[in-house]
PDB file of C-alpha atoms and ligand atoms in Angstrom:
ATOM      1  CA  UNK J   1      64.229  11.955 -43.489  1.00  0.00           C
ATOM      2  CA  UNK J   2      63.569   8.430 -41.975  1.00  0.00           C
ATOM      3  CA  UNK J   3      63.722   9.897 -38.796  1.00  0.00           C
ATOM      4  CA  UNK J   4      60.662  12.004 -39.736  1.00  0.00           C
ATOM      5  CA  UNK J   5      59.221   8.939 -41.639  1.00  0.00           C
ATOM      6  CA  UNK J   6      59.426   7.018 -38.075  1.00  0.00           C
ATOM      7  CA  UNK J   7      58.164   9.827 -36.700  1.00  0.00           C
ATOM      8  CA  UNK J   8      54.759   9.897 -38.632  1.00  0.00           C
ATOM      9  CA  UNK J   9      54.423   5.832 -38.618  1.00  0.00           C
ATOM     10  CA  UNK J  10      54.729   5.926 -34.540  1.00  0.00           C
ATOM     11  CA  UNK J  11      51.933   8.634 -35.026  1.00  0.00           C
ATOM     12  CA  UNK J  12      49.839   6.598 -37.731  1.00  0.00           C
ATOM     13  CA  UNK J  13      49.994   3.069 -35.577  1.00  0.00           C
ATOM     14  CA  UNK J  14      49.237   5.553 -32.351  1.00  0.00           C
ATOM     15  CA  UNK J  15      45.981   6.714 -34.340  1.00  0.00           C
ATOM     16  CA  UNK J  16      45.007   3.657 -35.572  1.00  0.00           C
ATOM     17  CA  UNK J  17      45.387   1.829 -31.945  1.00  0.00           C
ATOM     18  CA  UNK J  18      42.698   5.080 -31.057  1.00  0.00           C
ATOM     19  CA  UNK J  19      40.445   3.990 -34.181  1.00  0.00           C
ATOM     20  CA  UNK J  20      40.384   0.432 -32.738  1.00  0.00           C
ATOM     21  CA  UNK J  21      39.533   1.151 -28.785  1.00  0.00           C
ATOM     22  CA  UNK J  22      36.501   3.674 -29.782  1.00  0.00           C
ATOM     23  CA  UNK J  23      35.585   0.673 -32.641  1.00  0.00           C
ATOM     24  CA  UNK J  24      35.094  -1.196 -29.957  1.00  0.00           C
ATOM     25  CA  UNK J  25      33.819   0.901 -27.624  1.00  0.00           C
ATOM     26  CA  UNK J  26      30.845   2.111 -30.281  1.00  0.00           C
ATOM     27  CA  UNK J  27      30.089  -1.730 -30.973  1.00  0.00           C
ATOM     28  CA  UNK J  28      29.844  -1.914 -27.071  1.00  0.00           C
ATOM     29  CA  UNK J  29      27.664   0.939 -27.165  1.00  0.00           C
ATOM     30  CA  UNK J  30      24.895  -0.880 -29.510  1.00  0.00           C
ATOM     31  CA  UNK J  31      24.756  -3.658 -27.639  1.00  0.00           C
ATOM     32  CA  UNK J  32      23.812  -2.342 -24.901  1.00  0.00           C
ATOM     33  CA  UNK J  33      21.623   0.185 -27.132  1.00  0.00           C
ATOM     34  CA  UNK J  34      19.948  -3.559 -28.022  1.00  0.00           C
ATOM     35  CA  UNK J  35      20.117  -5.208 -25.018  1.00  0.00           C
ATOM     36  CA  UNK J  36      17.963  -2.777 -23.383  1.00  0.00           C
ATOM     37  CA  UNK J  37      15.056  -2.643 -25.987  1.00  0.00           C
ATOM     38  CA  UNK J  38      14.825  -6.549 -25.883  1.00  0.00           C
ATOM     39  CA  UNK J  39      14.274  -6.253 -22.370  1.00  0.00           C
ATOM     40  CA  UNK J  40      11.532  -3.667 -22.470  1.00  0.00           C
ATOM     41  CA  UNK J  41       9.955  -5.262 -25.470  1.00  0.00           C
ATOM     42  CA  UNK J  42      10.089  -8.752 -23.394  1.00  0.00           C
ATOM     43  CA  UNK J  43       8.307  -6.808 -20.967  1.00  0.00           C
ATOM     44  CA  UNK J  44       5.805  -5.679 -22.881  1.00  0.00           C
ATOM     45  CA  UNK J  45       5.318  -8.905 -24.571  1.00  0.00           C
ATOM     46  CA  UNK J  46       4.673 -10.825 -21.110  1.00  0.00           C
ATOM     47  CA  UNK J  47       2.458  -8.410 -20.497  1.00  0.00           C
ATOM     48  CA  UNK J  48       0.551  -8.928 -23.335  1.00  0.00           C
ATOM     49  CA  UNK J  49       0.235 -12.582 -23.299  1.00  0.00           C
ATOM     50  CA  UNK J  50      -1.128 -12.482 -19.255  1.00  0.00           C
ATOM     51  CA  UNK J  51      -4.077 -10.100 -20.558  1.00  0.00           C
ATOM     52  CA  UNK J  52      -4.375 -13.226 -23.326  1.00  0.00           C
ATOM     53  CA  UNK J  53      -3.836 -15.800 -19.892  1.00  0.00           C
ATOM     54  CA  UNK J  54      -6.108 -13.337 -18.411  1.00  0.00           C
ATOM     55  CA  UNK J  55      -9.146 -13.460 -20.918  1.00  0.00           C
ATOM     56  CA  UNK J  56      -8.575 -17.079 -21.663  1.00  0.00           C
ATOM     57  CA  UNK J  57      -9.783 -18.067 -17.856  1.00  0.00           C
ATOM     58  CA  UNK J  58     -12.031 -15.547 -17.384  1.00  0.00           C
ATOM     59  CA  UNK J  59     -14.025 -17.384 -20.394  1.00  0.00           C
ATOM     60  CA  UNK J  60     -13.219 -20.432 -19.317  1.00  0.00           C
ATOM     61  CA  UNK J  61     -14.685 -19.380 -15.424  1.00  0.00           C
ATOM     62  CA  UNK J  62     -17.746 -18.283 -17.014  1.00  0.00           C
ATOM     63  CA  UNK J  63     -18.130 -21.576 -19.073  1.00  0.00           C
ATOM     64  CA  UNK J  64     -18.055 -23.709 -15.904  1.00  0.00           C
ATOM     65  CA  UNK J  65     -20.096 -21.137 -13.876  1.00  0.00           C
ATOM     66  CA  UNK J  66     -22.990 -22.087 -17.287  1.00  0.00           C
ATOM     67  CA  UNK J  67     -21.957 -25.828 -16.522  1.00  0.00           C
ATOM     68  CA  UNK J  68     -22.828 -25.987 -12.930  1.00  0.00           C
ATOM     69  CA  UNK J  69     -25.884 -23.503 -13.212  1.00  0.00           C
ATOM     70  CA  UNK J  70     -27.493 -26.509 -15.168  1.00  0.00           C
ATOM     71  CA  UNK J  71     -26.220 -29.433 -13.374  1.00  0.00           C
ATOM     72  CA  UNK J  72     -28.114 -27.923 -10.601  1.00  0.00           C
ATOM     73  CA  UNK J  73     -31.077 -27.708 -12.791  1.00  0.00           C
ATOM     74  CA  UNK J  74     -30.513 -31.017 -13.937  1.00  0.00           C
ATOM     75  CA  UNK J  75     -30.174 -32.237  -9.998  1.00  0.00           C
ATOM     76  CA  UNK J  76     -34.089 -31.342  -9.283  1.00  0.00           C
ATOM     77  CA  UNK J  77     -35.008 -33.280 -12.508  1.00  0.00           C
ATOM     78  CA  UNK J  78     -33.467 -36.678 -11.745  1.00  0.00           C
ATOM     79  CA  UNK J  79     -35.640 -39.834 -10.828  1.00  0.00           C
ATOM     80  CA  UNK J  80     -33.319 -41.715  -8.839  1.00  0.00           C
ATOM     81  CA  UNK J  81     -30.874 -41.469  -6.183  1.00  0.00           C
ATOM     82  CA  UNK J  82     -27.993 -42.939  -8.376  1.00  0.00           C
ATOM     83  CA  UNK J  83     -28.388 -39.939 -11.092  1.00  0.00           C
ATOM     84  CA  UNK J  84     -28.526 -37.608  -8.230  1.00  0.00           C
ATOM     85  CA  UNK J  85     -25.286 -39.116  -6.874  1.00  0.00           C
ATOM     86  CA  UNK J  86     -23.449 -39.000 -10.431  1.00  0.00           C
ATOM     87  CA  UNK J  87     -24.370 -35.366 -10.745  1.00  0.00           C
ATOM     88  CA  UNK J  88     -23.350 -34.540  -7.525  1.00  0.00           C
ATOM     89  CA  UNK J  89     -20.425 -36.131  -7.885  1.00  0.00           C
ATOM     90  CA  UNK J  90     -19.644 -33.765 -11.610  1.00  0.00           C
ATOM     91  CA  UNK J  91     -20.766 -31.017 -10.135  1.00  0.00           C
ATOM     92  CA  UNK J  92     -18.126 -31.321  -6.899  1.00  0.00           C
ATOM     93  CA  UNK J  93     -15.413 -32.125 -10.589  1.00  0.00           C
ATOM     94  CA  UNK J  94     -16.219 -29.072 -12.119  1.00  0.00           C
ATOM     95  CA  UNK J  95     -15.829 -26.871  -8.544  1.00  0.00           C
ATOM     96  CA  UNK J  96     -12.788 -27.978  -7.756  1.00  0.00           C
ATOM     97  CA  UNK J  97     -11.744 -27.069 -11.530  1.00  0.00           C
ATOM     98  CA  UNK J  98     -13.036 -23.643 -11.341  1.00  0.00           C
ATOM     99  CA  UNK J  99     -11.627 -23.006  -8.092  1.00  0.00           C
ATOM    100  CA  UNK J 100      -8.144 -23.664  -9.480  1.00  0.00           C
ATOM    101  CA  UNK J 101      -9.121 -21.228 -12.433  1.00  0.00           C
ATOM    102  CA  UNK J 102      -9.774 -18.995 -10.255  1.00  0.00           C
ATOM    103  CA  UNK J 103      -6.420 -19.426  -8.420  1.00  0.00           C
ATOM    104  CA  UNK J 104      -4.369 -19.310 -11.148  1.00  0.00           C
ATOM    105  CA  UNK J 105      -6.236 -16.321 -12.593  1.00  0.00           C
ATOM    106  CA  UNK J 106      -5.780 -14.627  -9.031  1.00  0.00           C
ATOM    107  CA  UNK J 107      -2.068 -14.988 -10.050  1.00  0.00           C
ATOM    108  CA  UNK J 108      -1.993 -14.125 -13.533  1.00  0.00           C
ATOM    109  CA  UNK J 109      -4.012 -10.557 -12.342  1.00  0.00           C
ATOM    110  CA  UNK J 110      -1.333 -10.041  -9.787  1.00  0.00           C
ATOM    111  CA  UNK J 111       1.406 -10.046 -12.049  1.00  0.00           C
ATOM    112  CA  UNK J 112      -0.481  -7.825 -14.843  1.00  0.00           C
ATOM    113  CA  UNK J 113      -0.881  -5.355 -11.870  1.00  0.00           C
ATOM    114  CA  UNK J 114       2.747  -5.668 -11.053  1.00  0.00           C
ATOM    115  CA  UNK J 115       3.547  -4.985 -14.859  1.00  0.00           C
ATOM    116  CA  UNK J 116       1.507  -2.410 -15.222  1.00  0.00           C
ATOM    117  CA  UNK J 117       2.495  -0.170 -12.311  1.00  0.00           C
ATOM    118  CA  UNK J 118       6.286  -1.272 -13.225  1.00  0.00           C
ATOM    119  CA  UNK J 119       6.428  -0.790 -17.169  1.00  0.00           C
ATOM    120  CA  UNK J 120       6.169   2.897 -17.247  1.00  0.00           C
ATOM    121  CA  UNK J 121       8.665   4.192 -15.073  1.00  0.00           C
ATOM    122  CA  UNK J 122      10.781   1.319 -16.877  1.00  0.00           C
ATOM    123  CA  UNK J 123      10.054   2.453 -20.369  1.00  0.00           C
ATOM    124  CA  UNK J 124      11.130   6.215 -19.182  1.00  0.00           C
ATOM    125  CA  UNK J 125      13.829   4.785 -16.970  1.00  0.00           C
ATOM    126  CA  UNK J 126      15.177   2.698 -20.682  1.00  0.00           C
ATOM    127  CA  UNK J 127      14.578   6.042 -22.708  1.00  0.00           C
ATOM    128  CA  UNK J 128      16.805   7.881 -20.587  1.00  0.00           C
ATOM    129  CA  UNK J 129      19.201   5.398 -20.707  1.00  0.00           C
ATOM    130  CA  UNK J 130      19.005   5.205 -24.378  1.00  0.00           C
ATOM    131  CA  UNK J 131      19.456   8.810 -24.920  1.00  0.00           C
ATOM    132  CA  UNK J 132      22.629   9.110 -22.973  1.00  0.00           C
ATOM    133  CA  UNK J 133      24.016   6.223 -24.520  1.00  0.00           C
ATOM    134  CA  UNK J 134      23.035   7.860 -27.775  1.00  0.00           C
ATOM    135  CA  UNK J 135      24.807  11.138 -26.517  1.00  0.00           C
ATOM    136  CA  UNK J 136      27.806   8.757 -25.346  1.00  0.00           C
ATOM    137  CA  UNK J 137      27.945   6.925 -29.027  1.00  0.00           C
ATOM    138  CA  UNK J 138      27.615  10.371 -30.850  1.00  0.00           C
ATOM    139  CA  UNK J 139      30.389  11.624 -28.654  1.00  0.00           C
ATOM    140  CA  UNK J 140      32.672   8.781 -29.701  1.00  0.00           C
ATOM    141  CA  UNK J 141      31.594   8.576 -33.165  1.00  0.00           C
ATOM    142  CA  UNK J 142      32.830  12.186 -33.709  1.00  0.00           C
ATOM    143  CA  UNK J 143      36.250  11.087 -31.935  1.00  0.00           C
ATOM    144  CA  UNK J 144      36.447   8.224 -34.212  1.00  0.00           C
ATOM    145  CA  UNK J 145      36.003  10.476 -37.235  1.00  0.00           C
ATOM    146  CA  UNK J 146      38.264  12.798 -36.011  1.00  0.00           C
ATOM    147  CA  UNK J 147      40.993   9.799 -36.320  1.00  0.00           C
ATOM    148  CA  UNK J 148      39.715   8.822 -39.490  1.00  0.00           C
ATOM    149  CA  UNK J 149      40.924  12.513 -40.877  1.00  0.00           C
ATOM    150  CA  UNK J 150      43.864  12.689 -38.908  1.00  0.00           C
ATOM    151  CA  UNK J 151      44.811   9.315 -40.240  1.00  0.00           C
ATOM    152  CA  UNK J 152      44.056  10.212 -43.820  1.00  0.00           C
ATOM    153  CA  UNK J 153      46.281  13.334 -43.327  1.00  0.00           C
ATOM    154  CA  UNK J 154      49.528  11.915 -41.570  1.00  0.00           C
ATOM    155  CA  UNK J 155      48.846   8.843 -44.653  1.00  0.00           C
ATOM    156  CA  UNK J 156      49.399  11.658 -47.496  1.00  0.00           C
ATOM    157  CA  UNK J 157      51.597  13.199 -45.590  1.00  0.00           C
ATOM    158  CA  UNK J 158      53.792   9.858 -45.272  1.00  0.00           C
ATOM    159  CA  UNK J 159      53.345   9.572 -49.269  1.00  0.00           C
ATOM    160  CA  UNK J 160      54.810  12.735 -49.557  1.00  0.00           C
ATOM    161  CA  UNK J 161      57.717  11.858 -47.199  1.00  0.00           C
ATOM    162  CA  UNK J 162      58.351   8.325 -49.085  1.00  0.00           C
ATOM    163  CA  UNK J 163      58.251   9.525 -52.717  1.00  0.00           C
ATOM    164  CA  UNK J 164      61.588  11.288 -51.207  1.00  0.00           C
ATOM    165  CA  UNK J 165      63.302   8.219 -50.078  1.00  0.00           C
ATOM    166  CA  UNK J 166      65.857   5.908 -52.028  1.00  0.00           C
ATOM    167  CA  UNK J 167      63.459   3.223 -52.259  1.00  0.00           C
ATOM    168  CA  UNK J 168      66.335  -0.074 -51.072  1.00  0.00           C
ATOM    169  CA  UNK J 169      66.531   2.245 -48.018  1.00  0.00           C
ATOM    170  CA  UNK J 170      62.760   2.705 -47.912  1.00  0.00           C
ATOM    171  CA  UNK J 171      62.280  -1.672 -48.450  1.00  0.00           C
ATOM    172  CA  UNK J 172      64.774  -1.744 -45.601  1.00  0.00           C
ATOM    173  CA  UNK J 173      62.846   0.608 -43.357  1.00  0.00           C
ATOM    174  CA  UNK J 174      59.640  -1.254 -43.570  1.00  0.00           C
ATOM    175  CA  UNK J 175      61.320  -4.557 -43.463  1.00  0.00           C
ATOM    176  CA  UNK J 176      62.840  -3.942 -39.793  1.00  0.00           C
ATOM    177  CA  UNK J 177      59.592  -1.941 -38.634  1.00  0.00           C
ATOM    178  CA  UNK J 178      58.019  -5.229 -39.401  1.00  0.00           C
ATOM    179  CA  UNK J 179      60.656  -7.311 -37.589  1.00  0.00           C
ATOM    180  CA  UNK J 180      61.403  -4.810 -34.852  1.00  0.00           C
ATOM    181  CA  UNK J 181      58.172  -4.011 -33.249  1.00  0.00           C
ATOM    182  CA  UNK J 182      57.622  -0.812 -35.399  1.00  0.00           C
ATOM    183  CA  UNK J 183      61.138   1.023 -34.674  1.00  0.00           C
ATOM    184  CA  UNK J 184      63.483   0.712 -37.347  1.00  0.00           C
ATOM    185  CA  UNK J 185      65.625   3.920 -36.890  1.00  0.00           C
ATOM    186  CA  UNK J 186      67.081   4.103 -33.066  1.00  0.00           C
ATOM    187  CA  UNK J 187      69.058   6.844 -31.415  1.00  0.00           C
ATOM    188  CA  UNK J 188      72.757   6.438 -29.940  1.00  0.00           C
ATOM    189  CA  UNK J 189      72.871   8.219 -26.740  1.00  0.00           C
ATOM    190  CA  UNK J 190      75.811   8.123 -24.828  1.00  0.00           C
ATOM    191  CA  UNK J 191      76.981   5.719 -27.210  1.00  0.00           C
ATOM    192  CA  UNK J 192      74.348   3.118 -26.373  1.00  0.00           C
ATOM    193  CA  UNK J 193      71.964   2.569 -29.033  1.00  0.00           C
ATOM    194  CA  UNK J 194      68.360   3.340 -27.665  1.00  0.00           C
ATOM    195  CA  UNK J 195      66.398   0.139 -29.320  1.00  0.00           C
ATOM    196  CA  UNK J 196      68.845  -2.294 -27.459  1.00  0.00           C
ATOM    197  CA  UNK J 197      70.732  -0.974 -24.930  1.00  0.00           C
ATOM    198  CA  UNK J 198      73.821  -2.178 -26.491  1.00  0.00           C
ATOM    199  CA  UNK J 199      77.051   0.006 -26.554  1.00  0.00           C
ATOM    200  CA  UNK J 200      77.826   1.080 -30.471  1.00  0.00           C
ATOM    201  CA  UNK J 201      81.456   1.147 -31.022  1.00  0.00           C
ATOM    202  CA  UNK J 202      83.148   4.775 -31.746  1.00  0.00           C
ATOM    203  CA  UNK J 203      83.891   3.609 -35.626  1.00  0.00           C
ATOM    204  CA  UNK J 204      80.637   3.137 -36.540  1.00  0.00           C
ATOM    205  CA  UNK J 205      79.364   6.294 -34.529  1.00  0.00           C
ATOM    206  CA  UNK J 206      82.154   8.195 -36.863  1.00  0.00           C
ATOM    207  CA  UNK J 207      80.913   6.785 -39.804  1.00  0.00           C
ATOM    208  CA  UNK J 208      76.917   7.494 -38.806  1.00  0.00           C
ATOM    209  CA  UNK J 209      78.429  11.621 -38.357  1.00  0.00           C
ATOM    210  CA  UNK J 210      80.328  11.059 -42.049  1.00  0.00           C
ATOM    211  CA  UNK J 211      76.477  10.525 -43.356  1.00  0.00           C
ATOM    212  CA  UNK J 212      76.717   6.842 -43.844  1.00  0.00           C
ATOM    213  CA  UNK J 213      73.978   4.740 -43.450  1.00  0.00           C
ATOM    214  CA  UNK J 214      74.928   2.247 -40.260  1.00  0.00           C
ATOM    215  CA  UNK J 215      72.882  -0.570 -39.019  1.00  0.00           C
ATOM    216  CA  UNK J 216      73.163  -1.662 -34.855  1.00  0.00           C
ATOM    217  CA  UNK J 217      75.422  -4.904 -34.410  1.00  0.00           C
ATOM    218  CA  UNK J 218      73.225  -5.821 -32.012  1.00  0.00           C
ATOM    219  CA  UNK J 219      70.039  -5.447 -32.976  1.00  0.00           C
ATOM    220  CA  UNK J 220      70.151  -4.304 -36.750  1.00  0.00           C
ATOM    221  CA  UNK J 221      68.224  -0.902 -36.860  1.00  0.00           C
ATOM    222  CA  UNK J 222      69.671   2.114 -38.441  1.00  0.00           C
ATOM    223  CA  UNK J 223      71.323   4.286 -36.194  1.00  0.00           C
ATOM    224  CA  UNK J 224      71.516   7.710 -35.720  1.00  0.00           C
ATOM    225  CA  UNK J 225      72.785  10.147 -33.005  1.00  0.00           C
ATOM    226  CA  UNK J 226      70.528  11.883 -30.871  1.00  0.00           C
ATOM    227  CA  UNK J 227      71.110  15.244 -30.240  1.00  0.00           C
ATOM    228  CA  UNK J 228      72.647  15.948 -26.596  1.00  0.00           C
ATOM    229  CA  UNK J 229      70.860  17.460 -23.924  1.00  0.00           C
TER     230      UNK J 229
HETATM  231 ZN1   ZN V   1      70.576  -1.763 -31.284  1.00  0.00          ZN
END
């Protein structure tokens, strides 16, 4: 009977181990599920705020172009050669200022164009990805529920099995899978006991075929003899 109970707890940590790797493997899943719409929505963001960019100097191109079409007005207007000079002088300011508008919006164009001939075979390129990752997590999911039912079943089963047991020899048989790495019962074979490797002596392998309940000397689980061959 504990043989069987071992049995179905090897199974039940074996299933849970499963549970814990596709866990894991779904939570690795979404990130990467969220990882790749933050990039594509970054994307799309920087692409919005270079139209902004875009607009901003645009306006602020035509503003000077309005500022240096009446300085020149004002140039034919003046009455001496010092005013002349001054506006000159602003109207050589505002120039040089437009002209590096006009760079930088040179630049911010560029990189819209660059966006906008990029983002769509990025967005299709991220959908795709996202719908086999989708397939991938769906895949896993199902394996994960799978567990989830086989766990549930080897559990009742294992109630079944315990409400059996002499409960002191059940308390033992958790105790020692706690303490022993999750094998409590080990098979003699060839008069060695299997969890150690140490030789069991021929009186307590007489008393294990008598029915008794014998513990290892060496390393305390409860043995029983494995059947030859
Ligand atoms: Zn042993």
């Amino acid at each position: 009977m504990l043989i069987g109970l071992q049995k179905l707890d090897l199974e039940i940590d074996k299933t849970l181990k499963k549970k814990e790797e596709l866990t894991y493997q779904i939570q690795a899943l979404e990130k990467e599920l969220v990882s790749l719409q933050e990039k594509l929505t970054d994307k799309e963001r920087e692409l919005k705020n270079i139209r902004r960019q875009v607009r901003e100097k645009e306006k602020d191109i035509e503003e000077m172009s309005l500022v240096l079409a009446k300085h020149e007005e004002e140039k034919y207007k003046v009455k001496s050669q010092g005013e002349f000079t001054a506006i000159e002088r602003e109207i050589a300011q505002v120039e040089r200022k437009k002209e590096e508008t006009e760079d930088l919006l040179l630049e911010l164009m560029e990189r819209e164009e660059e966006l906008i001939s990029y983002l769509p075979s990025f967005k299709r390129e991220t959908e795709e990805k996202r719908k086999s990752l989708g397939e991938e997590k769906q895949i896993l999911s199902k394996s994960l529920e799978n567990l989830v039912h086989k766990e549930e079943k080897l559990r009742s089963e294992r109630k079944k099995k315990v409400s059996q047991l002499n409960s002191l020899l059940l308390g033992q048989y958790e105790q020692l899978r706690r303490t022993k790495d999750g094998l409590a019962i080990a098979a003699v074979k060839n008069g060695v006991c299997q969890g150690c490797n140490v030789g069991v002596p021929p009186s307590l392998i007489s008393r294990i075929r008598r029915g008794e309940i014998v513990y290892c000397e060496s390393c305390s689980r409860i043995l029983y003899i494995a059947e030859e061959g």
